[in-house]
Amino acid sequence: PTTQLPSQLPTRWARETPGAIESGVIYTVLAGIQDFINHWQQEFPDTKIALTGGDSEVLLKYLQTQFPETAVQFIIDPHLIFRGIGNWELGLS
């Protein structure tokens, strides 16, 4: 099944099963993103990090709440992958 991400970051300690599942999934994903970013920045300190895709704006809001020092570094472009595919098709680098 699919579902929309809530517009606001849910409470971490939910008191019912559906809310606890939602909270657990979202906070686990955010921790994974933060861990990936930390490792990426250690390996490639002079690069930028982009958030793309349809949920990028919601994820940015979540990350701004949980990890504000990291969130200010993002390039946000929900259509970046499509620009890249278009450039590739045109033979542009």
XYZ file of N, CA and C in Angstrom:
279
model
N 0.827 -1.195 0.000
C 0.000 0.000 0.000
C 0.869 1.256 0.000
N 0.333 2.313 -0.512
C 1.037 3.588 -0.500
C 0.251 4.587 0.332
N 0.939 5.589 0.779
C 0.296 6.633 1.569
C 1.055 7.931 1.378
N 0.408 9.019 1.630
C 1.050 10.324 1.572
C 1.786 10.565 2.882
N 2.920 11.244 2.783
C 3.590 11.674 4.001
C 2.768 12.790 4.635
N 2.656 12.798 5.959
C 1.925 13.897 6.593
C 2.670 15.213 6.378
N 1.941 16.314 6.290
C 2.583 17.602 6.019
C 3.450 18.062 7.189
N 3.134 17.631 8.393
C 3.928 17.970 9.572
C 4.561 16.705 10.141
N 5.733 16.861 10.699
C 6.423 15.739 11.328
C 5.558 15.206 12.467
N 5.262 13.904 12.474
C 4.394 13.363 13.521
C 5.108 13.319 14.874
N 4.312 13.211 15.917
C 4.893 13.053 17.240
C 5.711 11.769 17.274
N 6.822 11.805 17.962
C 7.682 10.631 18.000
C 7.042 9.499 18.802
N 6.411 9.812 19.887
C 5.882 8.778 20.769
C 4.363 8.698 20.632
N 3.926 8.042 19.593
C 2.496 7.881 19.335
C 1.871 6.949 20.366
N 0.569 7.072 20.533
C -0.141 6.268 21.532
C -1.080 5.234 20.917
N -1.035 5.116 19.582
C -1.853 4.096 18.926
C -1.022 3.471 17.803
N -1.388 2.269 17.400
C -0.575 1.497 16.461
C -0.332 2.204 15.130
N -1.340 2.706 14.427
C -1.054 3.354 13.137
C -0.094 4.542 13.274
N -0.290 5.356 14.306
C 0.600 6.495 14.530
C 2.004 6.063 14.895
N 2.116 4.980 15.662
C 3.436 4.471 16.042
C 4.180 3.929 14.826
N 3.471 3.256 13.939
C 4.100 2.751 12.711
C 4.563 3.925 11.856
N 3.691 4.905 11.664
C 4.042 6.084 10.871
C 5.262 6.792 11.462
N 5.241 7.026 12.753
C 6.344 7.697 13.423
C 7.636 6.893 13.303
N 7.550 5.603 13.535
C 8.742 4.754 13.449
C 9.365 4.766 12.072
N 8.539 4.679 11.044
C 9.053 4.690 9.670
C 9.694 6.036 9.354
N 9.007 7.130 9.658
C 9.515 8.454 9.299
C 10.802 8.771 10.044
N 10.850 8.549 11.344
C 12.058 8.880 12.105
C 13.226 7.966 11.738
N 12.951 6.728 11.365
C 14.015 5.833 10.906
C 14.573 6.306 9.571
N 13.708 6.709 8.662
C 14.164 7.232 7.365
C 15.000 8.489 7.570
N 14.550 9.405 8.423
C 15.311 10.634 8.669
C 16.686 10.337 9.255
N 16.754 9.400 10.196
C 18.050 9.026 10.770
C 18.949 8.411 9.707
N 18.378 7.611 8.814
C 19.160 7.024 7.725
C 19.678 8.072 6.768
N 18.843 9.056 6.430
C 19.282 10.142 5.549
C 20.419 10.915 6.211
N 20.260 11.243 7.493
C 21.305 11.983 8.216
C 22.607 11.192 8.254
N 22.538 9.904 8.503
C 23.735 9.067 8.533
C 24.406 9.032 7.163
N 23.625 8.887 6.107
C 24.166 8.881 4.751
C 24.864 10.204 4.456
N 24.236 11.314 4.815
C 24.818 12.639 4.572
C 26.134 12.799 5.327
N 26.159 12.406 6.595
C 27.401 12.509 7.373
C 28.524 11.737 6.713
N 28.258 10.523 6.282
C 29.285 9.708 5.634
C 29.693 10.324 4.304
N 28.727 10.770 3.513
C 29.014 11.387 2.215
C 29.939 12.589 2.387
N 29.634 13.434 3.376
C 30.435 14.637 3.584
C 31.848 14.313 4.052
N 32.027 13.217 4.752
C 33.380 12.791 5.126
C 34.159 12.337 3.903
N 33.511 11.616 3.019
C 34.171 11.096 1.823
C 34.350 12.158 0.741
N 33.379 13.032 0.605
C 33.365 14.033 -0.471
C 33.025 15.409 0.112
N 33.951 16.017 0.846
C 33.631 17.245 1.582
C 33.321 18.460 0.711
N 33.742 18.464 -0.534
C 33.539 19.640 -1.382
C 32.364 19.495 -2.344
N 31.436 18.604 -2.052
C 30.286 18.405 -2.931
C 29.017 18.937 -2.275
N 27.980 19.019 -3.063
C 26.678 19.476 -2.574
C 25.731 18.279 -2.488
N 24.659 18.455 -1.752
C 23.669 17.400 -1.573
C 22.334 17.916 -2.095
N 21.698 17.134 -2.952
C 20.425 17.532 -3.541
C 19.306 16.636 -3.034
N 18.180 17.248 -2.745
C 16.947 16.513 -2.477
C 16.084 16.665 -3.714
N 15.635 15.556 -4.262
C 14.826 15.602 -5.470
C 13.576 14.758 -5.280
N 12.682 14.848 -6.210
C 11.502 13.994 -6.201
C 10.297 14.665 -5.574
N 9.187 13.991 -5.685
C 7.913 14.547 -5.257
C 7.787 14.810 -3.773
N 8.499 14.067 -2.943
C 8.412 14.262 -1.495
C 9.555 15.104 -0.942
N 10.371 15.685 -1.812
C 11.551 16.415 -1.338
C 11.185 17.594 -0.440
N 10.107 18.294 -0.744
C 9.735 19.452 0.073
C 9.272 19.027 1.466
N 8.530 17.934 1.551
C 8.089 17.432 2.854
C 9.288 16.917 3.638
N 10.167 16.168 2.978
C 11.364 15.677 3.660
C 12.224 16.830 4.157
N 12.342 17.889 3.369
C 13.118 19.048 3.807
C 12.521 19.635 5.084
N 11.202 19.763 5.150
C 10.565 20.276 6.370
C 10.890 19.388 7.567
N 10.822 18.085 7.374
C 11.151 17.161 8.461
C 12.606 17.333 8.889
N 13.516 17.379 7.905
C 14.944 17.494 8.209
C 15.269 18.832 8.863
N 14.570 19.894 8.478
C 14.778 21.193 9.117
C 14.401 21.137 10.592
N 13.409 20.332 10.920
C 12.995 20.178 12.310
C 13.989 19.327 13.091
N 14.413 18.220 12.518
C 15.280 17.272 13.212
C 16.763 17.619 13.136
N 17.212 18.085 11.990
C 18.637 18.327 11.754
C 18.821 19.671 11.037
N 18.510 20.792 11.699
C 18.553 22.081 11.003
C 19.924 22.430 10.443
N 20.990 22.016 11.110
C 22.340 22.331 10.626
C 22.651 21.612 9.319
N 22.040 20.491 9.083
C 22.233 19.750 7.840
C 21.310 20.267 6.750
N 20.087 20.581 7.100
C 19.072 20.946 6.109
C 19.417 22.213 5.343
N 20.182 23.121 5.939
C 20.516 24.368 5.241
C 21.463 24.135 4.074
N 22.066 22.960 3.987
C 23.049 22.673 2.951
C 22.437 22.126 1.661
N 21.163 21.802 1.655
C 20.560 21.110 0.522
C 20.278 22.009 -0.666
N 20.402 21.423 -1.830
C 19.856 21.985 -3.054
C 18.527 21.264 -3.248
N 17.458 22.003 -3.412
C 16.139 21.398 -3.570
C 15.696 21.573 -5.015
N 15.439 20.453 -5.676
C 14.951 20.495 -7.053
C 14.139 19.235 -7.308
N 12.807 19.313 -7.207
C 11.985 18.124 -7.384
C 12.091 17.506 -8.776
N 12.609 18.252 -9.748
C 12.662 17.763 -11.126
C 14.087 17.549 -11.632
N 15.048 17.518 -10.742
C 16.452 17.409 -11.141
C 16.721 16.178 -12.003
N 16.179 15.049 -11.637
C 16.431 13.827 -12.398
C 15.925 13.959 -13.834
N 14.799 14.635 -14.018
C 14.268 14.807 -15.371
C 15.129 15.756 -16.195
N 15.701 16.769 -15.543
C 16.639 17.649 -16.253
C 17.873 16.860 -16.686
N 18.361 16.006 -15.803
C 19.523 15.179 -16.138
C 19.236 14.240 -17.298
N 18.085 13.607 -17.284
C 17.709 12.713 -18.385
C 17.586 13.506 -19.677
N 16.975 14.687 -19.618
C 16.848 15.530 -20.805
C 18.202 15.943 -21.355
N 19.117 16.329 -20.480
C 20.465 16.696 -20.924
C 21.186 15.508 -21.535
N 21.009 14.343 -20.947
C 21.644 13.134 -21.476
C 21.112 12.832 -22.876
N 19.805 12.944 -23.045
C 19.185 12.708 -24.355
C 19.709 13.682 -25.403
N 19.975 14.920 -24.985
C 20.478 15.939 -25.905
C 21.991 15.869 -26.094
N 22.636 14.973 -25.366
C 24.088 14.841 -25.470
C 24.845 15.916 -24.720
N 24.181 16.572 -23.763
C 24.828 17.608 -22.962
C 25.438 16.978 -21.720
N 26.461 17.612 -21.201
C 27.054 17.079 -19.967
C 26.607 17.857 -18.767
